[in-house]
Short mmCIF file of C-alpha atoms and ligand atoms in Angstrom, two decimals:
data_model
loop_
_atom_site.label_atom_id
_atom_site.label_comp_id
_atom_site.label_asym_id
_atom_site.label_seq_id
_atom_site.Cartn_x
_atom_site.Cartn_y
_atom_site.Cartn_z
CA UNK A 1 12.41 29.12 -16.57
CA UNK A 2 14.93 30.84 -14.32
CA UNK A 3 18.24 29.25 -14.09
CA UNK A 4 18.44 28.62 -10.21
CA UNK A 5 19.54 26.17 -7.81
CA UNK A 6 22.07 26.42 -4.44
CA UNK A 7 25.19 25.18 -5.06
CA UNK A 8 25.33 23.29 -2.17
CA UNK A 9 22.54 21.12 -2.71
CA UNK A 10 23.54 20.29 -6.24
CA UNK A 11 24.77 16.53 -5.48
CA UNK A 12 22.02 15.71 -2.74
CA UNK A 13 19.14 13.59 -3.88
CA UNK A 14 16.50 11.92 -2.46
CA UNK A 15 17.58 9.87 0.35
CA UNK A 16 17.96 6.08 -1.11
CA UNK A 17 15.81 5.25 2.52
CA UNK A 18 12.82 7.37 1.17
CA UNK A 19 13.69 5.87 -2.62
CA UNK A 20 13.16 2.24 -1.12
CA UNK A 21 10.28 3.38 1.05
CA UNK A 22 8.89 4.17 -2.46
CA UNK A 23 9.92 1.26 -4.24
CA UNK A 24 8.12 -1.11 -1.24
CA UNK A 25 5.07 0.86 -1.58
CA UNK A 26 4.71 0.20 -5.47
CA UNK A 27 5.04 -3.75 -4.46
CA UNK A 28 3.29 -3.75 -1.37
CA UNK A 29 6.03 -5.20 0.37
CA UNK A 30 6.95 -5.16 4.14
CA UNK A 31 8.80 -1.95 4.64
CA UNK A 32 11.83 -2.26 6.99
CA UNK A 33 13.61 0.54 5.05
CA UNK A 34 12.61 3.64 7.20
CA UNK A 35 12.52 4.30 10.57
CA UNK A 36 8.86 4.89 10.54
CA UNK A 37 8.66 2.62 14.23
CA UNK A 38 4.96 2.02 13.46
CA UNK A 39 3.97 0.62 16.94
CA UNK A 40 1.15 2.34 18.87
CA UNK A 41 1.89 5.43 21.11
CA UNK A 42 1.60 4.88 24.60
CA UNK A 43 -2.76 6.18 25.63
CA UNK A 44 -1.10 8.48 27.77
CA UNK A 45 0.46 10.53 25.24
CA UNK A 46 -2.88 10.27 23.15
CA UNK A 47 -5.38 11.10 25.91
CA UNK A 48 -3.53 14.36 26.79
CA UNK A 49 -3.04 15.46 23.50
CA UNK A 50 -6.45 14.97 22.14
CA UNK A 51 -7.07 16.93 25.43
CA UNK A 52 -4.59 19.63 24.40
CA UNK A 53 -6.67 19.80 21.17
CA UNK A 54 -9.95 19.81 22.68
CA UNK A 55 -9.18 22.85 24.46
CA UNK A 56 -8.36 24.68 21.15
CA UNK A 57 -4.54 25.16 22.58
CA UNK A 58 -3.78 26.11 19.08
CA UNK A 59 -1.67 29.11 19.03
CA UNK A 60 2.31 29.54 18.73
CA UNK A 61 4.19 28.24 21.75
CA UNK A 62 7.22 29.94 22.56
CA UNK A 63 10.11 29.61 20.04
CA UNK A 64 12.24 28.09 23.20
CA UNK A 65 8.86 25.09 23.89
CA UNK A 66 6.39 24.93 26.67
CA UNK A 67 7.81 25.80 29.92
CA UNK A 68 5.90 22.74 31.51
CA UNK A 69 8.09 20.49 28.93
CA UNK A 70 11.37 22.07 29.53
CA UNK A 71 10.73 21.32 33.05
CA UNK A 72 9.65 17.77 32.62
CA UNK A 73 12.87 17.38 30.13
CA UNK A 74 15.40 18.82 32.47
CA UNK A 75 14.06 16.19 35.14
CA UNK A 76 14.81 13.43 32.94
CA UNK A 77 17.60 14.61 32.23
CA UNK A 78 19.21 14.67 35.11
CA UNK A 79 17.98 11.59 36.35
CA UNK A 80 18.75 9.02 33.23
CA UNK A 81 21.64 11.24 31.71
CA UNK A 82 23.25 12.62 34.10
CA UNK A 83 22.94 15.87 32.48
CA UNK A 84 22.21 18.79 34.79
CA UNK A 85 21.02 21.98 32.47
CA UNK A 86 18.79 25.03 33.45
CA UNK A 87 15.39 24.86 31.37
CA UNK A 88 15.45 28.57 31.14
CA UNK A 89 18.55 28.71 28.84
CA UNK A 90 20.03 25.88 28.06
CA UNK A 91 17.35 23.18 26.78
CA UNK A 92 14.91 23.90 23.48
CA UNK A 93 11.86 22.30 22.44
CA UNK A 94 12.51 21.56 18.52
CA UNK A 95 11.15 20.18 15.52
CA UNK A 96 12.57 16.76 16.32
CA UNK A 97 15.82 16.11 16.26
CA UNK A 98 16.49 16.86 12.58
CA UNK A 99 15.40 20.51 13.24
CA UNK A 100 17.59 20.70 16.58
CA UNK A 101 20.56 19.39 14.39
CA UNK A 102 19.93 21.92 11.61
CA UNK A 103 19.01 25.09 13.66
CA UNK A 104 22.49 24.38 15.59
CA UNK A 105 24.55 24.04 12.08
CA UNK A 106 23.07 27.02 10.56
CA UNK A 107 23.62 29.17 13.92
CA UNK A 108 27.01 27.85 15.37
CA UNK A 109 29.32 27.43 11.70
CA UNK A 110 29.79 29.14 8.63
CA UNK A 111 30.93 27.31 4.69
CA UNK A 112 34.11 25.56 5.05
CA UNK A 113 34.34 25.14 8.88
CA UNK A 114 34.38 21.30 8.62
CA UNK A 115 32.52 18.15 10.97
CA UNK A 116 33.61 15.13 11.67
CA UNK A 117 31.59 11.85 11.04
CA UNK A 118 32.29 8.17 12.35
CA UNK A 119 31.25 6.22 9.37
CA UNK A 120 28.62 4.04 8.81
CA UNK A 121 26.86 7.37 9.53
CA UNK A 122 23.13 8.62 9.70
CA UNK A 123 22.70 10.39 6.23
CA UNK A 124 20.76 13.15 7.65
CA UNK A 125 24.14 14.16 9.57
CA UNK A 126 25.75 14.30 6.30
CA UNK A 127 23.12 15.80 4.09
CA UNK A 128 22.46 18.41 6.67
CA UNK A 129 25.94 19.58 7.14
CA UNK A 130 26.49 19.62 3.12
CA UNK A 131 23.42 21.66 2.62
CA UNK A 132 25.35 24.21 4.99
CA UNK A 133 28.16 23.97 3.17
CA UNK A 134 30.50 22.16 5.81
CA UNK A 135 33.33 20.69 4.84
CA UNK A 136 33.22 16.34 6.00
CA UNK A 137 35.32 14.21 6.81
CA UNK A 138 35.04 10.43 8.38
CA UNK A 139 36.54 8.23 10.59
CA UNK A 140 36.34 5.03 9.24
CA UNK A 141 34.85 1.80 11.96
CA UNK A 142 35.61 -1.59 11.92
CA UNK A 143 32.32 -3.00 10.92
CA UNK A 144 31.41 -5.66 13.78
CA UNK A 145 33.40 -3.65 16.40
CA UNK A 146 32.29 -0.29 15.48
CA UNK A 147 34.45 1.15 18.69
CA UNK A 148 36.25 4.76 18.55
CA UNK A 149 39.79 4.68 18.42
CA UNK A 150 41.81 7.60 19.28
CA UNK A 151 44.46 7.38 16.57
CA UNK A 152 41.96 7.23 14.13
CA UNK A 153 39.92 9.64 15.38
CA UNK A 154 42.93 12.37 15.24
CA UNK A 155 43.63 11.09 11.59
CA UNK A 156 40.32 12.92 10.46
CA UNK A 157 41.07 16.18 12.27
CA UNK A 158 41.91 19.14 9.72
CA UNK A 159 42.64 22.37 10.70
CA UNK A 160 39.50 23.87 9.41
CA UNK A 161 37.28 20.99 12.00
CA UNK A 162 35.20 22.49 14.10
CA UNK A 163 33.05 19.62 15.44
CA UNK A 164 32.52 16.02 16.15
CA UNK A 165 29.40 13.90 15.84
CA UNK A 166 28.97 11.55 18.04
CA UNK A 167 25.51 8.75 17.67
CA UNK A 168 24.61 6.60 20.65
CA UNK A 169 23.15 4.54 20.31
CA UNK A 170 24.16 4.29 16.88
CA UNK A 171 22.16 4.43 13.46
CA UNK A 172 23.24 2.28 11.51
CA UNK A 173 25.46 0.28 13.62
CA UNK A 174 23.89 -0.22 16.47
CA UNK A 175 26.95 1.08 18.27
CA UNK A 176 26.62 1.73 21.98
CA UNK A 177 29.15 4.27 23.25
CA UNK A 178 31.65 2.95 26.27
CA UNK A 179 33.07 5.45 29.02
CA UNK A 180 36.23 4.52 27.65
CA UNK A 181 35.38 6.11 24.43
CA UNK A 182 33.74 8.55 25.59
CA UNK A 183 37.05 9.44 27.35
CA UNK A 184 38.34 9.33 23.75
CA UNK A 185 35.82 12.17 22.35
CA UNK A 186 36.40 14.53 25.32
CA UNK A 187 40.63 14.50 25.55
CA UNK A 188 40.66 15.13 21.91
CA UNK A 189 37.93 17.63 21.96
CA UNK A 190 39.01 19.57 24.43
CA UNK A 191 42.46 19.40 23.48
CA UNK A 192 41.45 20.67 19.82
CA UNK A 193 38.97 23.07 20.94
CA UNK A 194 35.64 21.41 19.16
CA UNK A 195 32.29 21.49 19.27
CA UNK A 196 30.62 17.65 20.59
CA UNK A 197 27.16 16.86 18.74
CA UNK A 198 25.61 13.62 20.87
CA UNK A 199 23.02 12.47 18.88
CA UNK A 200 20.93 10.15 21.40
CA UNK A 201 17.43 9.60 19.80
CA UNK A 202 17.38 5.86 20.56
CA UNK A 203 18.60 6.15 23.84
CA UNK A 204 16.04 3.99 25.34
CA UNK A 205 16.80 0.96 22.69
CA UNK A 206 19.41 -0.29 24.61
CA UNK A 207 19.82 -4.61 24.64
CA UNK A 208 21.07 -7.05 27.57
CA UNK A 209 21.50 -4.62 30.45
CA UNK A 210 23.83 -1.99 28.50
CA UNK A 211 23.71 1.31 30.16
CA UNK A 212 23.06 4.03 27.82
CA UNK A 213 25.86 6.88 28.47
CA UNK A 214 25.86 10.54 27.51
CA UNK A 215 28.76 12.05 26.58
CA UNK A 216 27.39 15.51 28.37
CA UNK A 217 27.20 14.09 31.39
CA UNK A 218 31.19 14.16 30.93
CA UNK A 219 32.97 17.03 32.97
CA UNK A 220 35.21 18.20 30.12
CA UNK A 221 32.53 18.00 27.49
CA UNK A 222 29.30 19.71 29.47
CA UNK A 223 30.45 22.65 28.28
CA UNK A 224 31.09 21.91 24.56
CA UNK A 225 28.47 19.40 24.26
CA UNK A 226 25.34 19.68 21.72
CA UNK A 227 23.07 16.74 23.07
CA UNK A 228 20.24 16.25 20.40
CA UNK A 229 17.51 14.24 21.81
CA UNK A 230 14.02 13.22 20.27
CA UNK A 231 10.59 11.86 21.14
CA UNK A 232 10.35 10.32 17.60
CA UNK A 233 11.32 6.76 18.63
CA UNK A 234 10.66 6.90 22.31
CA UNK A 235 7.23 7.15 22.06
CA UNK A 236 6.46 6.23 18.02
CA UNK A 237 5.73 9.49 17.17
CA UNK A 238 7.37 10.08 14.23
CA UNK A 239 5.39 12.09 12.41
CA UNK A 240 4.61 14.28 15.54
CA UNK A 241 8.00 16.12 14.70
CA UNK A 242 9.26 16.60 18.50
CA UNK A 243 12.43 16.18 20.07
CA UNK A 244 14.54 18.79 22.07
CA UNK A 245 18.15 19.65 22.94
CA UNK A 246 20.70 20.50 25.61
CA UNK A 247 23.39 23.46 24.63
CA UNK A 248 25.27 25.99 26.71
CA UNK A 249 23.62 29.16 27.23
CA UNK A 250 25.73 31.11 25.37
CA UNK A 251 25.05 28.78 21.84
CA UNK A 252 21.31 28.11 22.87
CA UNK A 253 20.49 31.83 22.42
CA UNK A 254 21.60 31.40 18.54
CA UNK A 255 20.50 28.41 18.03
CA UNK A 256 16.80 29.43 19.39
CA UNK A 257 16.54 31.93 17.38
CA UNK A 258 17.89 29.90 14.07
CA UNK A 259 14.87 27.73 15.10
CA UNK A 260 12.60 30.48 15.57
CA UNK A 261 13.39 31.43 11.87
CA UNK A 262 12.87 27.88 10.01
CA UNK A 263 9.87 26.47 12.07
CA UNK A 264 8.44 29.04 14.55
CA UNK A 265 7.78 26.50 17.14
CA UNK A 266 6.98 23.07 17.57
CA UNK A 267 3.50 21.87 17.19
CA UNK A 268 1.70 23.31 20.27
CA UNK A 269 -0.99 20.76 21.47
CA UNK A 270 1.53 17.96 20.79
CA UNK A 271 4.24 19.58 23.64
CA UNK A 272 1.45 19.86 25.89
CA UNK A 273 0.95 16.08 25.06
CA UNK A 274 4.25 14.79 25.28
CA UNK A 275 4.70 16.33 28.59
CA UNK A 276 2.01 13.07 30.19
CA UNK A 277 5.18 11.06 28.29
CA UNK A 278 7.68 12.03 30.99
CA UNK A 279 5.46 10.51 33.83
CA UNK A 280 5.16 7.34 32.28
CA UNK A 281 6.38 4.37 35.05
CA UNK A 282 9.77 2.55 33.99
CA UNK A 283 7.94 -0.23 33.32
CA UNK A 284 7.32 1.33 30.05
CA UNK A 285 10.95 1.59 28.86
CA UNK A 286 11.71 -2.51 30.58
CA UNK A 287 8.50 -3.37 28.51
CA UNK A 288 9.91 -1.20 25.13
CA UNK A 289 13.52 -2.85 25.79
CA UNK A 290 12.19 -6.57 26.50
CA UNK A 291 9.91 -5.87 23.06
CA UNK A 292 12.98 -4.47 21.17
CA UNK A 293 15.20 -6.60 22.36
CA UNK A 294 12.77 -10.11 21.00
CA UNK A 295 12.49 -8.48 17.72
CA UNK A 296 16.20 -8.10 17.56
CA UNK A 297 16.51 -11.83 18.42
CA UNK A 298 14.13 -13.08 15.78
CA UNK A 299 15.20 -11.26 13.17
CA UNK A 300 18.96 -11.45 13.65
CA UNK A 301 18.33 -15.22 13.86
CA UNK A 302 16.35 -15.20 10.39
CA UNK A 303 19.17 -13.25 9.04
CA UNK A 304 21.51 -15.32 9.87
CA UNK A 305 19.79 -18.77 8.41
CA UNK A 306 19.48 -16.87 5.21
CA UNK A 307 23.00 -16.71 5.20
CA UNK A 308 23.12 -12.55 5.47
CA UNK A 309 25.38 -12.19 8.38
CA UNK A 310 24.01 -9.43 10.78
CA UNK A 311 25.54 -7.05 12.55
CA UNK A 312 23.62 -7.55 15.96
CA UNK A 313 23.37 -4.01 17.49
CA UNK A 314 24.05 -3.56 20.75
CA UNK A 315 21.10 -0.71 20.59
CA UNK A 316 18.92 1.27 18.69
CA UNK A 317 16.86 -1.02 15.93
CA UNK A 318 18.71 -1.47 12.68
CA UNK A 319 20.98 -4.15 11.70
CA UNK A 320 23.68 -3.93 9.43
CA UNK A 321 23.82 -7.21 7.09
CA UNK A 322 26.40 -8.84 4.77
CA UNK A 323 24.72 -8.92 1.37
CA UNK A 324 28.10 -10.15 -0.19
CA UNK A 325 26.71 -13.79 -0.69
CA UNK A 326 23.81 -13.23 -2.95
CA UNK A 327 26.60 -12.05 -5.50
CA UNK A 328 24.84 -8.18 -6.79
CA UNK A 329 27.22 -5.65 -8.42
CA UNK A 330 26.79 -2.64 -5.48
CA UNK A 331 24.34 -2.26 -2.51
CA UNK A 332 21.52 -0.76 -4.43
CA UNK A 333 21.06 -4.21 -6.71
CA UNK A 334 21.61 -5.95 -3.65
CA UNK A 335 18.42 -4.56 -1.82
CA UNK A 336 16.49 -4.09 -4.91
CA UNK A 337 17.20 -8.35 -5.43
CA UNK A 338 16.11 -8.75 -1.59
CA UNK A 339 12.49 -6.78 -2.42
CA UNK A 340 12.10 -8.58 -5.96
CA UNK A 341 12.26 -12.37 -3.95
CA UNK A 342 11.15 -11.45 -1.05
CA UNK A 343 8.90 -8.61 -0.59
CA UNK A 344 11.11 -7.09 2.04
CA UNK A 345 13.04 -3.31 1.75
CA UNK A 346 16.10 -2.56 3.37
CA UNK A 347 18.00 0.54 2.84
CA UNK A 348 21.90 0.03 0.47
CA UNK A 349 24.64 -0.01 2.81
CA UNK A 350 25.91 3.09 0.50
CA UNK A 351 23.43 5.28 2.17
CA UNK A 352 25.62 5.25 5.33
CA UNK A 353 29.11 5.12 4.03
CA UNK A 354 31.30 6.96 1.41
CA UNK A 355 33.97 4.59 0.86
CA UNK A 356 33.26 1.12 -1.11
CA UNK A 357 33.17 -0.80 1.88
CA UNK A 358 29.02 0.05 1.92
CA UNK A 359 28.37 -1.66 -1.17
CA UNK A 360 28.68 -5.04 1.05
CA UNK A 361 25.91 -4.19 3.37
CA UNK A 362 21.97 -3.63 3.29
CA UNK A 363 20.14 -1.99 6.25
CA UNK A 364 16.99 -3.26 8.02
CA UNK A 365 14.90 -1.73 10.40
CA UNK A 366 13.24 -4.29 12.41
CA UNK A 367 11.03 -1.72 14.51
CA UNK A 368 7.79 -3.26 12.69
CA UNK A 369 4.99 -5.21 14.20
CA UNK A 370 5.52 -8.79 14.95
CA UNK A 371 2.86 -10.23 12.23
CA UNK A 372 4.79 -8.49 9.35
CA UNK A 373 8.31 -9.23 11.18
CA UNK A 374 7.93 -12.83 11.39
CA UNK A 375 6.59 -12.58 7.78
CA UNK A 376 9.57 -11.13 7.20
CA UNK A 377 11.72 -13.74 8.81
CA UNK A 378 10.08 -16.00 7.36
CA UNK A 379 9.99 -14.90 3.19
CA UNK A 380 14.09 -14.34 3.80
CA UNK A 381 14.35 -17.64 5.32
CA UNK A 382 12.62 -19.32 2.17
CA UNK A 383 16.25 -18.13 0.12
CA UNK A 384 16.29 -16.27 -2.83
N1 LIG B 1 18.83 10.96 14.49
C1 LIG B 1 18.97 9.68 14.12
C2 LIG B 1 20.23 8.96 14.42
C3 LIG B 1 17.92 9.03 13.46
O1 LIG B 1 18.06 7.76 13.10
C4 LIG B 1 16.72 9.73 13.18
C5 LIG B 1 15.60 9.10 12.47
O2 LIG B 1 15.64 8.03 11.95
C6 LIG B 1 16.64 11.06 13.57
C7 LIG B 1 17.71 11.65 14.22
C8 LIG B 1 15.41 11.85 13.26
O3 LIG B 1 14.84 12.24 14.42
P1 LIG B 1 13.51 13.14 14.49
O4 LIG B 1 12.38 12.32 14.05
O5 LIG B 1 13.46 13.49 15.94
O6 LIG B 1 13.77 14.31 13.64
#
């Protein structure tokens, strides 16, 4: 057999969320590993895509995304972000926003320009920016706090950084950005010259009122600001593989045709789908907060009997919890012991940091239904 293999890939395995997706299956346990958000997609969405299919609208769409979505997007955008960008150059249609996040590595940096990462980060930021051959480095968060702190911030800043990635709301933490750190990102940034990824996929997971804020809706970083955006979570469509972006002209033009080169397009009748999404009333997102936000409740509160502190998250749907009292060597034996008594995967805290500190924390997702939730809560309130 040929001796091949890329270099940069060599120490990237499977992700351990995937692993534990795996190991849940083989038990038939309750899986709040993965992001998978397995509630239904709102009819809307459904109807018009069936519809889309129906009428055989099967070919490529342009490598940019249906003009009729752009249009919808840049509406929204201005309205709940803030954000004011021209649909003709400066917002793409992607294959969610892993493929908006990858396109723009691969067209904006070359091997050894470096990124910054707050840590706990999303392993997909990592893994993406290795398999580039980036150079990383983190900015470590107090767990509990999680907030940005300028001195720390510069700390991580080498001469060879050429970006920042910013997730808001966060995953894992939960992490909700404040103007005041915001302010933060955009006097370094623009002092330093760099590139601003703002990763906001769960921007409508938001808990007790907290505004959701986007950092390229900030005057000094609209025009270094690489605002990834998805439908994934929005409208539990996961496996639909949609999102989009927001990029200066000048970077879009790359990045579009980066895109263009791994994927094409994104799945035709699906945009014309979506696009019904962007009509739906606001009662949808108060219903999909008030929803998220009772789930968070219950199983925070379950967590906490069982005597595995949580990190309550200010948005998105994970929670970060403190495995430390059931005693396991590392993270890994930690969540492995949680499955084996209880039936329930979580994802080792080591999957979202690189220093020690990870091996103290397991990850749930508690976007599940509420029959297998409160099963949950219940199994990891019997003990272990
Ligand atoms: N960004 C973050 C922070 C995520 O947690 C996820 C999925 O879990 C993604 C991006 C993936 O998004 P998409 O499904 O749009 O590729």
């Amino acid at each position: 057999m040929p001796k091949v293999g890329n270099l940069h890939i060599e120490n990237l395995f499977q992700s351990d969320i995937r692993a534990m997706t795996g190991e849940c299956n083989k038990v038939g346990g309750i899986n709040m590993a993965q992001g998978i958000c397995d509630l239904p997609t709102p009819p809307e969405v459904l109807k018009a895509t069936k519809n889309a299919i129906d009428q055989d609208l099967s070919v490529y769409a342009p490598a940019e995304g249906l003009t009729s979505l752009r249009q919808a997007i840049a509406g929204k955008l201005e309205q709940y972000n803030k954000i004011k960008a021209d649909p003709e150059t400066e917002i793409s249609v992607t294959m969610g926003g892993t493929g908006a996040f990858a396109a723009s590595l691969m067209s904006l940096f070359n091997a050894g320009d470096g990124l910054v990462l707050f840590e706990p980060f999303y392993g997909y930021h990592l893994n993406e920016a290795l398999l580039c051959g980036l150079k990383v480095d983190f900015v470590p968060m107090s767990p509990g706090s999680f907030e940005i702190k300028e001195e720390a911030l510069r700390a991580a800043i080498q001469p060879y950084t050429k970006a920042i990635v910013l997730c808001t709301p966060g995953n894992p933490s939960g992490h909700m950005l404040t103007q005041k750190e915001i302010d933060v990102v955009a006097k370094i940034a623009k002092e330093k010259d760099l590139v601003v990824f703002s990763d906001e996929i769960y921007e409508y997971f938001t808990y007790q009122g907290r505004e959701h804020l986007s950092p390229g809706a900030h005057p000094d970083l609209a025009d270094r600001t690489i605002t990834v955006m998805g439908l994934s979570k929005t409208f539990s469509i996961t496996g639909w593989r949609l999102g989009y972006m927001v990029a200066p002209a000048e970077w879009m033009q790359k990045i579009r045709v980066v895109h263009d080169l791994l994927y094409i397009c994104a799945p035709t009748p699906l945009q014309h789908g979506v696009v019904e999404g962007f009509s739906l009333p606001q009662t949808y997102y108060d219903e999909l907060r008030e929803e998220f936000f009772e789930k968070r409740e219950l199983f925070c509160g379950a967590l906490k009997e069982a005597g595995l502190e949580p990190m309550v998250p200010e948005g998105a749907y994970y929670v970060l919890s403190d495995v430390s009292p059931l005693g396991c060597q590392n993270s890994k034996e930690a969540a492995m012991k949680i499955l084996e008594k209880t039936g329930v995967a979580s994802v080792p805290g080591r999957a979202f940091f690189q220093s020690p500190e990870g091996e103290k924390y397991v990850r749930f997702c508690f976007a599940v239904e509420d029959e297998p939730l409160k099963e949950a809560c219940r199994r990891l309130k019997g003990g272990f």
